mmCIF file of C-alpha atoms (C1' of nucleotides) in Angstrom:
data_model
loop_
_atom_site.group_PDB
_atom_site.id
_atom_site.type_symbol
_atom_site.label_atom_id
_atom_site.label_comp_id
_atom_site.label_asym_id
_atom_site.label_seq_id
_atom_site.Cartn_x
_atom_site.Cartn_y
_atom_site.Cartn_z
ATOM 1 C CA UNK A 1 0.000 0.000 0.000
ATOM 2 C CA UNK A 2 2.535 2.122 1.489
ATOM 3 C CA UNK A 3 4.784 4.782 0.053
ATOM 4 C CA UNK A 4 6.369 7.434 2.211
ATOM 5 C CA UNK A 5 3.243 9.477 3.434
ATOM 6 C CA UNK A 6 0.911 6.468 4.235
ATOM 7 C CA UNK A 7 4.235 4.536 6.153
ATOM 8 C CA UNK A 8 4.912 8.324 7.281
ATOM 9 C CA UNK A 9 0.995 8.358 8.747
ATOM 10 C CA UNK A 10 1.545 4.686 9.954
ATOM 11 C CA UNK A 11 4.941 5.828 12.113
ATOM 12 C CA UNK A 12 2.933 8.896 13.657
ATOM 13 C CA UNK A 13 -0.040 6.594 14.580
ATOM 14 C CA UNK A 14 2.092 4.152 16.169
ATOM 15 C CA UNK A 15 3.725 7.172 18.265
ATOM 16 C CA UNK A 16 0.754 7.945 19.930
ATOM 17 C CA UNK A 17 -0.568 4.448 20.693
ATOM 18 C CA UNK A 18 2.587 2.825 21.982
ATOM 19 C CA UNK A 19 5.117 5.669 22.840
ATOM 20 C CA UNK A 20 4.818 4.886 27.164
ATOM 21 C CA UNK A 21 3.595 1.296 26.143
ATOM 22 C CA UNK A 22 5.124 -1.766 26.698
ATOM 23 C CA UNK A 23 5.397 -5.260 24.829
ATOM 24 C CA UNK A 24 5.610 -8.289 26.746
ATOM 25 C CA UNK A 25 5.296 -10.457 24.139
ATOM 26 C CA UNK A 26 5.339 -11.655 20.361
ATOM 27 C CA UNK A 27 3.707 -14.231 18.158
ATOM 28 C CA UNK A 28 3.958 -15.214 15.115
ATOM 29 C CA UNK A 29 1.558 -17.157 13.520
ATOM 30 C CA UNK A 30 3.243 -17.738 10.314
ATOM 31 C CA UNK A 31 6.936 -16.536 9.624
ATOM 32 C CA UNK A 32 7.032 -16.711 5.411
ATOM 33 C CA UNK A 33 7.264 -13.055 4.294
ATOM 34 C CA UNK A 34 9.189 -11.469 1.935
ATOM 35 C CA UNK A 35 11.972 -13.758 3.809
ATOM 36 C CA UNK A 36 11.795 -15.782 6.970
ATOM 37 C CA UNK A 37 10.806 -13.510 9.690
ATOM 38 C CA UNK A 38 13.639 -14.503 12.638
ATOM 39 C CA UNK A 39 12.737 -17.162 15.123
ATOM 40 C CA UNK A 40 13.546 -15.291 17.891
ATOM 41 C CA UNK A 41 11.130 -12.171 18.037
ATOM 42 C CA UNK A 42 9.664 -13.417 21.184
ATOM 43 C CA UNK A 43 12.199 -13.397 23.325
ATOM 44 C CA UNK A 44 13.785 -10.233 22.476
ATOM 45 C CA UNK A 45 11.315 -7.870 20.762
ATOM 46 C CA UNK A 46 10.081 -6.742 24.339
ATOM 47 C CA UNK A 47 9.888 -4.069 27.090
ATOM 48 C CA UNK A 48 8.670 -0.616 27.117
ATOM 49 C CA UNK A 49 8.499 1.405 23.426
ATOM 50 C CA UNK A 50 11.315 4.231 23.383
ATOM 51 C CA UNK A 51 9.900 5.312 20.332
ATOM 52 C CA UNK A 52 8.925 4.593 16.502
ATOM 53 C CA UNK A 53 11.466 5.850 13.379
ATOM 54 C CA UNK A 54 10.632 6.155 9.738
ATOM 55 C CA UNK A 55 13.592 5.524 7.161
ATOM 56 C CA UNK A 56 12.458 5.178 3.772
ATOM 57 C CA UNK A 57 9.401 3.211 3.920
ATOM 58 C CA UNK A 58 10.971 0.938 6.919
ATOM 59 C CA UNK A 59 9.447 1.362 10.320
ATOM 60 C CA UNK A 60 11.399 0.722 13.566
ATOM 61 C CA UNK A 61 10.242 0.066 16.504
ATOM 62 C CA UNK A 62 12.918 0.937 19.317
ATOM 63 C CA UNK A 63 13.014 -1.167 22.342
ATOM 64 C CA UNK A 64 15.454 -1.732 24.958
ATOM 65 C CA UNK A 65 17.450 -4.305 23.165
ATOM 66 C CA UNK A 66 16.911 -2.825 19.651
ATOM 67 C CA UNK A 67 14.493 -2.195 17.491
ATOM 68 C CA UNK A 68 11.675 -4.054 15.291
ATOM 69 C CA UNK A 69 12.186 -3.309 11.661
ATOM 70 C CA UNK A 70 9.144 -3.612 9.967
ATOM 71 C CA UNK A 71 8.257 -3.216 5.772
ATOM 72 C CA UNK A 72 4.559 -2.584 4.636
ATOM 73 C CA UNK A 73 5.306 -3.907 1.219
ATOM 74 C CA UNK A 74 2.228 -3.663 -1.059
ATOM 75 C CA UNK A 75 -0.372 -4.799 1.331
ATOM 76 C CA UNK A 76 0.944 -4.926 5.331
ATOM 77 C CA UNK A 77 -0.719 -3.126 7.484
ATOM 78 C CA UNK A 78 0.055 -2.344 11.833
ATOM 79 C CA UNK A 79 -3.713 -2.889 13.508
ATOM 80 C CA UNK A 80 -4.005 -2.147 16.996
ATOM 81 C CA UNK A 81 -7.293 -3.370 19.021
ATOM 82 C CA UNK A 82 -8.128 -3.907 22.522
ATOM 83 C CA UNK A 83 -8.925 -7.955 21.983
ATOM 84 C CA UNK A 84 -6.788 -10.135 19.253
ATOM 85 C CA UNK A 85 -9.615 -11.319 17.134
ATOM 86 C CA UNK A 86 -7.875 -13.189 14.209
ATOM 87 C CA UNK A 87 -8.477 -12.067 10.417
ATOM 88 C CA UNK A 88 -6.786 -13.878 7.444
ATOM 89 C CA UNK A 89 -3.431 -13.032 7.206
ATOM 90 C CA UNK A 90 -2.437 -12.022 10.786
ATOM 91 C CA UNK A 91 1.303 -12.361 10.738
ATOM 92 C CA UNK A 92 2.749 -11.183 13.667
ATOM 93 C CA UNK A 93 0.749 -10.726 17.013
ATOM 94 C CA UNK A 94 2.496 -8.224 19.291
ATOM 95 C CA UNK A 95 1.187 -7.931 23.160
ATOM 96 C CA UNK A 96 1.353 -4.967 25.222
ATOM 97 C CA UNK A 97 1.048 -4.643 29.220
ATOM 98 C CA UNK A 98 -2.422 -3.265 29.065
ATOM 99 C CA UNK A 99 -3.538 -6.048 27.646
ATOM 100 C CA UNK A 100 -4.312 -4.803 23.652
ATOM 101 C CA UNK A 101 -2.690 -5.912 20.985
ATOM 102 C CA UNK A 102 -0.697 -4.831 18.001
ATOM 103 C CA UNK A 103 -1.245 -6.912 14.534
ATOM 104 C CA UNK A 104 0.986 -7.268 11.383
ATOM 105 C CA UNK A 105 -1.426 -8.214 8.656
ATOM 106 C CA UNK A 106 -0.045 -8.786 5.247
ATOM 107 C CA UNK A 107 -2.126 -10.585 2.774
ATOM 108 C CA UNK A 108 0.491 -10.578 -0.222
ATOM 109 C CA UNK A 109 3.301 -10.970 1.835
ATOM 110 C CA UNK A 110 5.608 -8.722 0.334
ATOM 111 C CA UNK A 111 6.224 -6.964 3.509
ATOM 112 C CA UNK A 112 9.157 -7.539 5.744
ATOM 113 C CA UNK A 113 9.979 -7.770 9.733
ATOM 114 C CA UNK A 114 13.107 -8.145 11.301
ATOM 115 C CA UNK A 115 15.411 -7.508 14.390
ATOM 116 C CA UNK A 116 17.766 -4.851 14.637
ATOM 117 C CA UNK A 117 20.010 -5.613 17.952
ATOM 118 C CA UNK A 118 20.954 -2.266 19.284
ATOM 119 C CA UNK A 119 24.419 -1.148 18.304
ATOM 120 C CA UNK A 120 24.252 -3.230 14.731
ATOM 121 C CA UNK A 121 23.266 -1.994 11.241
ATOM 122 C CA UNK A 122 20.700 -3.663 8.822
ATOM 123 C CA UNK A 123 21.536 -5.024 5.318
ATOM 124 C CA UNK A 124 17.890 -3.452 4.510
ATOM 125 C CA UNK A 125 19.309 -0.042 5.415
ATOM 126 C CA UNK A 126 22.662 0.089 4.018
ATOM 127 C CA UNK A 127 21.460 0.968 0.105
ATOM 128 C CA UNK A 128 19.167 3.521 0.934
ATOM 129 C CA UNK A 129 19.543 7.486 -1.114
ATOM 130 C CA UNK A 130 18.447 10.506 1.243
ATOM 131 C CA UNK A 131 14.904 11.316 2.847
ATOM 132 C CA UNK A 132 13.148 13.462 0.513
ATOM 133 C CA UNK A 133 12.605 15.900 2.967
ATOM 134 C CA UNK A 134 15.786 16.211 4.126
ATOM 135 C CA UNK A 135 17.711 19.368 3.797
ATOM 136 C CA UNK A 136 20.213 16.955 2.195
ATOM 137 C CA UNK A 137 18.058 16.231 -1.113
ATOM 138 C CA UNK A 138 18.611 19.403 -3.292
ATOM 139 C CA UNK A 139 18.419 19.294 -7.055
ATOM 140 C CA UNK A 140 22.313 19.013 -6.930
ATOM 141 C CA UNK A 141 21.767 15.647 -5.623
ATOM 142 C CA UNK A 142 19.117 14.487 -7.737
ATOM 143 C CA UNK A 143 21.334 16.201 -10.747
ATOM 144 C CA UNK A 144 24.458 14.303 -10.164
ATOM 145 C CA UNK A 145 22.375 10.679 -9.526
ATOM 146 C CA UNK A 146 20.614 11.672 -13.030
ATOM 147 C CA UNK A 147 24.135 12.793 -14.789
ATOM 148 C CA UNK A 148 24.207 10.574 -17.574
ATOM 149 C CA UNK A 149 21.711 7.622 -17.133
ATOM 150 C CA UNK A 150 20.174 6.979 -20.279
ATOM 151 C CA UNK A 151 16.824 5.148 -17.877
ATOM 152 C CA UNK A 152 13.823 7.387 -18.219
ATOM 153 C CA UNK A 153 13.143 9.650 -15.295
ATOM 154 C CA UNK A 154 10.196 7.532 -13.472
ATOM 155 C CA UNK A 155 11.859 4.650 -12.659
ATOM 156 C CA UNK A 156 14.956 6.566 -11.472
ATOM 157 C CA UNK A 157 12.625 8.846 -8.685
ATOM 158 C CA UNK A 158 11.063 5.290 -7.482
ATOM 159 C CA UNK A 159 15.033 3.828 -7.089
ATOM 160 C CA UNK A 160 15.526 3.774 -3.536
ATOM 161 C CA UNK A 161 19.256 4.289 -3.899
ATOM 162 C CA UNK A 162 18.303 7.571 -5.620
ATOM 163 C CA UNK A 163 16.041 8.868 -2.988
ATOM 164 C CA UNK A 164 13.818 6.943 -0.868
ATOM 165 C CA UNK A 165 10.100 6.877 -0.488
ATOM 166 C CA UNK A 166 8.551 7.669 -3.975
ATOM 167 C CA UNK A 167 6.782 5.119 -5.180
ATOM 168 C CA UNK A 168 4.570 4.795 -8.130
ATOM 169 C CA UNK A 169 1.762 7.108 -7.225
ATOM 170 C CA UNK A 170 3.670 10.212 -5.760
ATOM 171 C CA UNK A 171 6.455 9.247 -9.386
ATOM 172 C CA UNK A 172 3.390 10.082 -11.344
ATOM 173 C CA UNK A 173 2.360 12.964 -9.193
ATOM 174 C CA UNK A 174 5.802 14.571 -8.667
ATOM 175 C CA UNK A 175 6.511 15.202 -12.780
ATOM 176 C CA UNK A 176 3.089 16.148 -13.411
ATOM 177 C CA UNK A 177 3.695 18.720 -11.256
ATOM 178 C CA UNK A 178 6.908 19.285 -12.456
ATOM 179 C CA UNK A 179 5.898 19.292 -16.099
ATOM 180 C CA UNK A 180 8.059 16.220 -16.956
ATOM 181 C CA UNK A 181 7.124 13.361 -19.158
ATOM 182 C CA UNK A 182 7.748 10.206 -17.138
ATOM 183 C CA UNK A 183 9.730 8.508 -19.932
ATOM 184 C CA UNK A 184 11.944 11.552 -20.704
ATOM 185 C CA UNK A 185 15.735 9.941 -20.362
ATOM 186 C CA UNK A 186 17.261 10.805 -16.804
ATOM 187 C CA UNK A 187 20.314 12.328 -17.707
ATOM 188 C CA UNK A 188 18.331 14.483 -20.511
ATOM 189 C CA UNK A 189 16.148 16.048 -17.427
ATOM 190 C CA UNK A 190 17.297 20.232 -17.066
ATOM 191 C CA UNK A 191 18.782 21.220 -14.249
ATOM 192 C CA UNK A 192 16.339 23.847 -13.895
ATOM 193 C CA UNK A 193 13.915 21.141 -13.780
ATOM 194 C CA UNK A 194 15.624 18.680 -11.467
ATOM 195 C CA UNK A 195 15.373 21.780 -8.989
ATOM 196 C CA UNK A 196 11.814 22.008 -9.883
ATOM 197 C CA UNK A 197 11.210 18.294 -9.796
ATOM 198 C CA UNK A 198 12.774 18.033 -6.491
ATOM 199 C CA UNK A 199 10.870 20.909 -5.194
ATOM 200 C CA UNK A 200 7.727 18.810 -6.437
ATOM 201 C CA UNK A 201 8.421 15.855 -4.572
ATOM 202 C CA UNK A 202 9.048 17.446 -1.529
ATOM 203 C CA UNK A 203 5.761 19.601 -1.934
ATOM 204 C CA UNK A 204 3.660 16.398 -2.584
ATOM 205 C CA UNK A 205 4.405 14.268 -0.025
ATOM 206 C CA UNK A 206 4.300 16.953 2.469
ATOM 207 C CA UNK A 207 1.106 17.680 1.233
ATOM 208 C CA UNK A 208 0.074 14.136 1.329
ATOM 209 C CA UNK A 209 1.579 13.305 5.177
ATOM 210 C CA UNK A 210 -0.710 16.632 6.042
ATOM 211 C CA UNK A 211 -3.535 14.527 4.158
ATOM 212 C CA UNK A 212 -2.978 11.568 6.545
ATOM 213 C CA UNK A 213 -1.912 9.639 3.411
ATOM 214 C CA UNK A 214 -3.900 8.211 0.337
ATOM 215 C CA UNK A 215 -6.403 5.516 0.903
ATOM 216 C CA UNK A 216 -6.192 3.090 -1.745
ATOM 217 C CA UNK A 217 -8.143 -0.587 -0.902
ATOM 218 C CA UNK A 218 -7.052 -1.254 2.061
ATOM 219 C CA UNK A 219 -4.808 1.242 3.623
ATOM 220 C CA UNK A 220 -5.624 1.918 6.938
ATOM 221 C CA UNK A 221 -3.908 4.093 9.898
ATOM 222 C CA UNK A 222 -2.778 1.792 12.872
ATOM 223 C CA UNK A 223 -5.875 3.291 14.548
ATOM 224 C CA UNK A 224 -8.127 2.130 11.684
ATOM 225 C CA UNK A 225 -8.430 5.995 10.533
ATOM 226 C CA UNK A 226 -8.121 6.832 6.414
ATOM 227 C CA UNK A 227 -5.660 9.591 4.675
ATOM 228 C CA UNK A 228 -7.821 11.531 1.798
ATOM 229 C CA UNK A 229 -4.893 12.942 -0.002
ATOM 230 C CA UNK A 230 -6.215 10.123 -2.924
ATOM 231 C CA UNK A 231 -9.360 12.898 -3.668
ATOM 232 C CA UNK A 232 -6.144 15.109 -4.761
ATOM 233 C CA UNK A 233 -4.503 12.782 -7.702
ATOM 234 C CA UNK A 234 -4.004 14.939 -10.819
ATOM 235 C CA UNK A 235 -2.719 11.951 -13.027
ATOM 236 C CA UNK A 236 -2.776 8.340 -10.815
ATOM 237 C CA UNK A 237 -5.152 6.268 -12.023
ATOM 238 C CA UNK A 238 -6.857 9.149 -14.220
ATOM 239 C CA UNK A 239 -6.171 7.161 -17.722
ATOM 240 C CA UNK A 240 -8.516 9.111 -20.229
ATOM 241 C CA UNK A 241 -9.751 11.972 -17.925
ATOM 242 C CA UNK A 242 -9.366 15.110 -18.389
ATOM 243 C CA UNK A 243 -6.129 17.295 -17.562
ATOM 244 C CA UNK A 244 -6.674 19.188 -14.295
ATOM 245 C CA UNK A 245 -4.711 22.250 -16.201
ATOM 246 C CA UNK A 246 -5.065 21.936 -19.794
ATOM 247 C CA UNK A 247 -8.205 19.300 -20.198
ATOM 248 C CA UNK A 248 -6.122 17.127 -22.583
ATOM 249 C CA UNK A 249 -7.193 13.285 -21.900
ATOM 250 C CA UNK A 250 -4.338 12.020 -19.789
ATOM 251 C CA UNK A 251 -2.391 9.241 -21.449
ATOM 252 C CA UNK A 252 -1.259 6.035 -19.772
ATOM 253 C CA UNK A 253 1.511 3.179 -20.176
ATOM 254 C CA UNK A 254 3.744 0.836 -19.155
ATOM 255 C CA UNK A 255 7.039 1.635 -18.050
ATOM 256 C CA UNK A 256 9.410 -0.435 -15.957
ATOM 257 C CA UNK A 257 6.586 -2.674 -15.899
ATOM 258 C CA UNK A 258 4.464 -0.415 -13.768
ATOM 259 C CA UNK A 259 1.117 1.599 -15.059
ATOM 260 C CA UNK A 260 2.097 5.364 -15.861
ATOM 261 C CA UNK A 261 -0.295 7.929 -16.346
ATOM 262 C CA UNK A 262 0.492 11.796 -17.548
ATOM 263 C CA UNK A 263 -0.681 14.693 -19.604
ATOM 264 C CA UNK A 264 1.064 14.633 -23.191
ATOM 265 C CA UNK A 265 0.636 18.138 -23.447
ATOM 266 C CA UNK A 266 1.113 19.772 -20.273
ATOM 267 C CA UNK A 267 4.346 17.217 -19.639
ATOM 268 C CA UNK A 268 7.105 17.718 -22.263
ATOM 269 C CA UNK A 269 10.449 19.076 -19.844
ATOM 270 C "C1'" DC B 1 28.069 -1.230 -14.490
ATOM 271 C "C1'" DT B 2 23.406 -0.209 -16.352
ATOM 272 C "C1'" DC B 3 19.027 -1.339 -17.786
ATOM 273 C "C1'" DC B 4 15.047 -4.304 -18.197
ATOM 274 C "C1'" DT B 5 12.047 -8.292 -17.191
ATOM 275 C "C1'" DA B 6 10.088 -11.576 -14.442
ATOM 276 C "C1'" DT B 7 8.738 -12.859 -10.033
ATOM 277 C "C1'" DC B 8 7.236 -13.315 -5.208
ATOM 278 C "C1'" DC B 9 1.665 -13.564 -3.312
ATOM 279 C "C1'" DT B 10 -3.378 -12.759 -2.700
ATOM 280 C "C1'" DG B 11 -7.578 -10.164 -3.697
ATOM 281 C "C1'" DC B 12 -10.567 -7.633 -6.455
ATOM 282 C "C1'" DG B 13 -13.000 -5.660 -10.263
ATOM 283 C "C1'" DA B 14 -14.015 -5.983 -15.199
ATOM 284 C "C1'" DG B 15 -15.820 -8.552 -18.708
ATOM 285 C "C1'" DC B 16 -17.910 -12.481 -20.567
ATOM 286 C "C1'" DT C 1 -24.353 -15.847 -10.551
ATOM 287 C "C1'" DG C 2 -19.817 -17.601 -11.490
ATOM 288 C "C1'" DC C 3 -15.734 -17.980 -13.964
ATOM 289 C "C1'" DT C 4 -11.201 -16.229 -15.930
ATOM 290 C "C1'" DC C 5 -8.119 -12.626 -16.708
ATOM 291 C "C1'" DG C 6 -5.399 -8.759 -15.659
ATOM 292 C "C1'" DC C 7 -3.838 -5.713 -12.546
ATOM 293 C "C1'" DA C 8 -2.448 -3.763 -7.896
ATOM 294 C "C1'" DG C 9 0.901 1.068 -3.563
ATOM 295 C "C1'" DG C 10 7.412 -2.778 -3.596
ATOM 296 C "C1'" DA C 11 11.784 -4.733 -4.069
ATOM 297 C "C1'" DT C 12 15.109 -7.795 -5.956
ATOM 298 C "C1'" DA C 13 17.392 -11.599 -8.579
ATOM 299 C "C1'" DG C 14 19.046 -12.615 -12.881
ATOM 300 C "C1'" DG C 15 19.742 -11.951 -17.792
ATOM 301 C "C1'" DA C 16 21.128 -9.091 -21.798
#
DNA sequence: CTCCTATCCTGCGAGC
DNA sequence: TGCTCGCAGGATAGGA
């Protein structure tokens, strides 16, 4: 489901349930993710919560002895609820001292958990570009990871080595608003409009965390609570509707492998 | 290296 | 109604 404004969303509404909270214990009722959740989450993913991080779209959950990494995936979602009352595809049944109960429900499985012991670094972590909201992402940045990359533009903004957090939606939402055609070779892209698209990115998913996130099927905030920044799509999932600026019927295709949608007239930087 | 494709998995809506 | 098909917010292995 997630990119970074509905994880974003996810991290803040985890922050207010558990922040004080304790775990005292961990199930899980089937360990087959993305890769073999470790065996050993009972025994040391416990104590009181010292907080809850965002990097990229990762979660972590710190805790005395480290922290719970967690990955959304396409389809994971944190549930929290005063009695465990099983659904398909509860993963991962967290307890906390008052007695409620924090879920990791994944039905494609493409999501991710995993133990961080404090003081060592995570494989998952290593690769990962700069926050997009970071001071640290300028258009320099995105310039220099662009210089000469003959990959069109979409696909580079959704590599997490480039910067981390854009995912297909907010790709398609970012160079609309930056008047850039989504196939338009990386290292062809203006400087004057990497600053531009950077500025973009930055304004959308800041617009979108102040939204609470995009509700698409099943996303859900930890407290069950929907995001409504999906009423403010210009181009996702608009295929054949009208242009928000210029009324052209937006356009749509494939490209590296996922669906694309822009405005041939309105995008041609 | 860089770029592209296929793939992991389940659910849902469209179309017949 | 019930079936099949295609597609879905991510990330990565492997081939060209």
């Amino acid at each position: 489901m997630p990119e970074l404004p509905e994880v974003e969303t996810v991290r803040r509404g985890l922050e207010r349930l558990l922040v004080g909270a304790a775990i005292t214990g961990v199930t899980c009722r089937r360990r087959d993710l993305r890769r073999p959740m470790p065996r050993n989450l009972g025994g040391v993913a416990i104590g009181p919560v010292l907080g809850i991080r965002r990097r990229a779209k990762y979660l972590l959950i710190d805790l005395p002895g480290g922290s719970l990494l967690s990955h959304l995936g396409m389809t994971g979602t944190w549930r929290h609820a005063a009695e465990f009352v099983p659904r398909a595809h509860d993963h991962v049944v967290c307890q906390l001292a008052d007695g409620s109960h924090l879920v990791f429900n994944d039905p494609r499985r493409f999501g991710l958990l995993d133990w961080i012991p404090t003081g060592q670094t995570s494989d998952d972590l290593a690769q990962l570009g700069p926050e997009p909201l970071d001071g640290g992402f300028t258009g320099e940045v995105l310039r220099q990871a662009l210089a000469g990359r003959k990959q069109a533009v979409k696909p580079m903004i959704m590599d997490q080595r480039v910067v981390v957090g854009v995912g297909n939606i907010y790709a398609q939402e970012a160079l609309f608003r930056a008047r850039i055609a989504p196939s338009k070779l990386a290292g062809r892209v203006s400087p004057e409009r990497c600053d531009t698209l950077v500025t973009e990115i930055k304004a959308v998913l800041s617009e979108a965390i102040a939204a609470g996130g995009s509700t698409i099927s099943d996303f859900r905030q930890a407290g069950g609570e929907s995001g409504y920044f999906q009423t403010r799509f210009a181009v996702y999932d608009r295929a054949g509707q009208p242009c928000t600026i210029c009324r052209a019927p937006l356009r749509h295709g494939q490209l590296g492998g996922r669906t694309t949608c822009w405005c041939p007239r309105c995008q041609r930087g």
